mmCIF file with all atom_site columns, C-alpha atoms in Angstrom:
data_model
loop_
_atom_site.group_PDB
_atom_site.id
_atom_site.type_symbol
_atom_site.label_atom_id
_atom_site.label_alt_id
_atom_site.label_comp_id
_atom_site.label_asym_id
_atom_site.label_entity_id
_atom_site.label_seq_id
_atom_site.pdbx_PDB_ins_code
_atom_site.Cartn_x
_atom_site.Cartn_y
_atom_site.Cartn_z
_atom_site.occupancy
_atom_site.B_iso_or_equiv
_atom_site.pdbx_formal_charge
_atom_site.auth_seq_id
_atom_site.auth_comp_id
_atom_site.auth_asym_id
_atom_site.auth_atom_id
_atom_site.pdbx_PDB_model_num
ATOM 1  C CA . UNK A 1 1  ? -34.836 116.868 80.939  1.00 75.00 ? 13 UNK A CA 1
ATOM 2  C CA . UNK A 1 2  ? -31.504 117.578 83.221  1.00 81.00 ? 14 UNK A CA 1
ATOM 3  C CA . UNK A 1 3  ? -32.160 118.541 86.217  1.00 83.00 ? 15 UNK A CA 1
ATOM 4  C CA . UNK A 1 4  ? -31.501 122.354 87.146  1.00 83.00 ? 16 UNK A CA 1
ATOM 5  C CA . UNK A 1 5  ? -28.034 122.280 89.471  1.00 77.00 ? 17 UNK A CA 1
ATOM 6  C CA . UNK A 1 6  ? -27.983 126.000 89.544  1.00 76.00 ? 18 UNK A CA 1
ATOM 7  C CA . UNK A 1 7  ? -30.232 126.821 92.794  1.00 79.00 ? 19 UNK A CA 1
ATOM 8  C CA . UNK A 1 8  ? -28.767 123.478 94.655  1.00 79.00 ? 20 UNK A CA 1
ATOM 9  C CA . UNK A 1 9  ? -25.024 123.758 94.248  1.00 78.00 ? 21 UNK A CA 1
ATOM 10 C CA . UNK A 1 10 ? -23.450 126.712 96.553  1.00 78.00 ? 22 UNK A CA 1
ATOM 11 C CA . UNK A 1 11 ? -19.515 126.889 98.241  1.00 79.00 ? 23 UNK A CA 1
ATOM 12 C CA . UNK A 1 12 ? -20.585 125.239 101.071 1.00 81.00 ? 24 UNK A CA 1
ATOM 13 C CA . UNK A 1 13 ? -21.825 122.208 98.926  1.00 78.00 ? 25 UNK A CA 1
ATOM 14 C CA . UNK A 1 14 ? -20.144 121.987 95.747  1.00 75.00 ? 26 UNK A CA 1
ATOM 15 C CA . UNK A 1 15 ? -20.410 118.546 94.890  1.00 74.00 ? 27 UNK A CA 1
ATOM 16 C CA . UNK A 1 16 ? -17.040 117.916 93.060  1.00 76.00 ? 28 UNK A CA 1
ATOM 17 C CA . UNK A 1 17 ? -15.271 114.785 92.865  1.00 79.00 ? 29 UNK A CA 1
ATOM 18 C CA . UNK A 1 18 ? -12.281 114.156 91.423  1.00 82.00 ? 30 UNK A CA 1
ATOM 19 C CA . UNK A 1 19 ? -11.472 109.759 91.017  1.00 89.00 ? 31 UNK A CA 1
ATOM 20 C CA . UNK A 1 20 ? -7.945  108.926 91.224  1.00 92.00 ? 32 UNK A CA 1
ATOM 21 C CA . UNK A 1 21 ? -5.913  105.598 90.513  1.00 96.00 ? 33 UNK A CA 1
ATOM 22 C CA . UNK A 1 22 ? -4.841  104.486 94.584  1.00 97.00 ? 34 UNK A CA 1
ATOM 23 C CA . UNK A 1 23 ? -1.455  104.480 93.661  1.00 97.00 ? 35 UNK A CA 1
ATOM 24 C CA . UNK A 1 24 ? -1.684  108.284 93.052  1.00 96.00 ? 36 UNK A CA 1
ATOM 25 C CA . UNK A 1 25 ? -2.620  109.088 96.801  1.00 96.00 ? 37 UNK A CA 1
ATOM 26 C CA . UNK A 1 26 ? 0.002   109.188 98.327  1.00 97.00 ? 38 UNK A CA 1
ATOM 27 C CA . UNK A 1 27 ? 2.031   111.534 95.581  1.00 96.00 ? 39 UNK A CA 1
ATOM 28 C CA . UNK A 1 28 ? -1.358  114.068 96.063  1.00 96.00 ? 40 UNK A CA 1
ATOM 29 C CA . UNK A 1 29 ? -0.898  113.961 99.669  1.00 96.00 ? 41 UNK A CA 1
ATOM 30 C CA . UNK A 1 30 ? 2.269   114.794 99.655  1.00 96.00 ? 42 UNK A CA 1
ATOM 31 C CA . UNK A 1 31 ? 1.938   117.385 96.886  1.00 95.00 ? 43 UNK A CA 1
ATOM 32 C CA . UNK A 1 32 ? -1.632  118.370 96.708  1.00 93.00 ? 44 UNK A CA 1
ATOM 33 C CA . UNK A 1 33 ? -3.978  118.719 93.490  1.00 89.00 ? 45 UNK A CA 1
ATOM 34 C CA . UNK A 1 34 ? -2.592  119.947 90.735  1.00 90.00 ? 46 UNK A CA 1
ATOM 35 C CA . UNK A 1 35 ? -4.191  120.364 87.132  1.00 85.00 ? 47 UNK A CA 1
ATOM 36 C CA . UNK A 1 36 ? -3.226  118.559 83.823  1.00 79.00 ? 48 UNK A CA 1
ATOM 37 C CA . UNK A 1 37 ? -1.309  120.780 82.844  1.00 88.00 ? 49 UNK A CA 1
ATOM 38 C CA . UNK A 1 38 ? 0.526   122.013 85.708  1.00 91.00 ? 50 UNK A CA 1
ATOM 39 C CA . UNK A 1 39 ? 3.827   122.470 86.031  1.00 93.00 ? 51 UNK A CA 1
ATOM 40 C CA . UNK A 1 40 ? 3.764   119.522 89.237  1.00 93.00 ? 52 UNK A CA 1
ATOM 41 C CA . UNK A 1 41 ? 3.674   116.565 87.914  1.00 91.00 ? 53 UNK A CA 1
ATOM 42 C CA . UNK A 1 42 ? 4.198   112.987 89.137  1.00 93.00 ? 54 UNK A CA 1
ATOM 43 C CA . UNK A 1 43 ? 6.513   110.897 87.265  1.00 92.00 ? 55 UNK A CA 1
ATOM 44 C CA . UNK A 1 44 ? 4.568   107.589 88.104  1.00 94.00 ? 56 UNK A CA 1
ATOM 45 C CA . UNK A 1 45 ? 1.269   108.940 87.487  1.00 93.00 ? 57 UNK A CA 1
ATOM 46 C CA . UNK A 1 46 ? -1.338  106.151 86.623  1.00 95.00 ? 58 UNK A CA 1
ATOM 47 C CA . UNK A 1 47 ? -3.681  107.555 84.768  1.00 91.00 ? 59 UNK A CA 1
ATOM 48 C CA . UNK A 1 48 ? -7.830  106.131 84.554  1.00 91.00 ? 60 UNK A CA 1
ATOM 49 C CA . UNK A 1 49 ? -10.449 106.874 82.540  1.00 85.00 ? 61 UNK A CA 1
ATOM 50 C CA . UNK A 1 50 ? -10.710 107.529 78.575  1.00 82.00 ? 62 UNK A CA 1
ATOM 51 C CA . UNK A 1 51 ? -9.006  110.318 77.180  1.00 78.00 ? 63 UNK A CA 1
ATOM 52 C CA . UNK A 1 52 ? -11.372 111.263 74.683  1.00 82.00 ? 64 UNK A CA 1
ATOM 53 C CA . UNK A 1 53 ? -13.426 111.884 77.595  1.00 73.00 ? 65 UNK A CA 1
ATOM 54 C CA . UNK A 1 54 ? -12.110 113.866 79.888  1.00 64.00 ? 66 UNK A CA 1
#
């Protein structure tokens, strides 16, 4: 059974990650987070991870 999130998980201690390639830092420190399909996006953008899964 999954364990039950819902009386753990406040503001204060949301547990979200997001994992990005290294050579992305720098571009979201200088611009922030943005969503996919925002309107910021970073030309050299490496992307990770399967599509079909995220």
């Amino acid at each position: 059974m999954a364990y039950d999130y819902s009386q753990t998980l406040n503001p204060q201690k949301a547990l979200i990650w997001r994992i990005v390639h290294r050579d992305n830092i720098p571009w979201i420190l200088d611009n922030g987070l943005h969503c996919g399909n925002s309107t910021a996006l970073a030309t050299n953008w490496v992307h990770i991870g399967n599509p079909e899964l995220i």
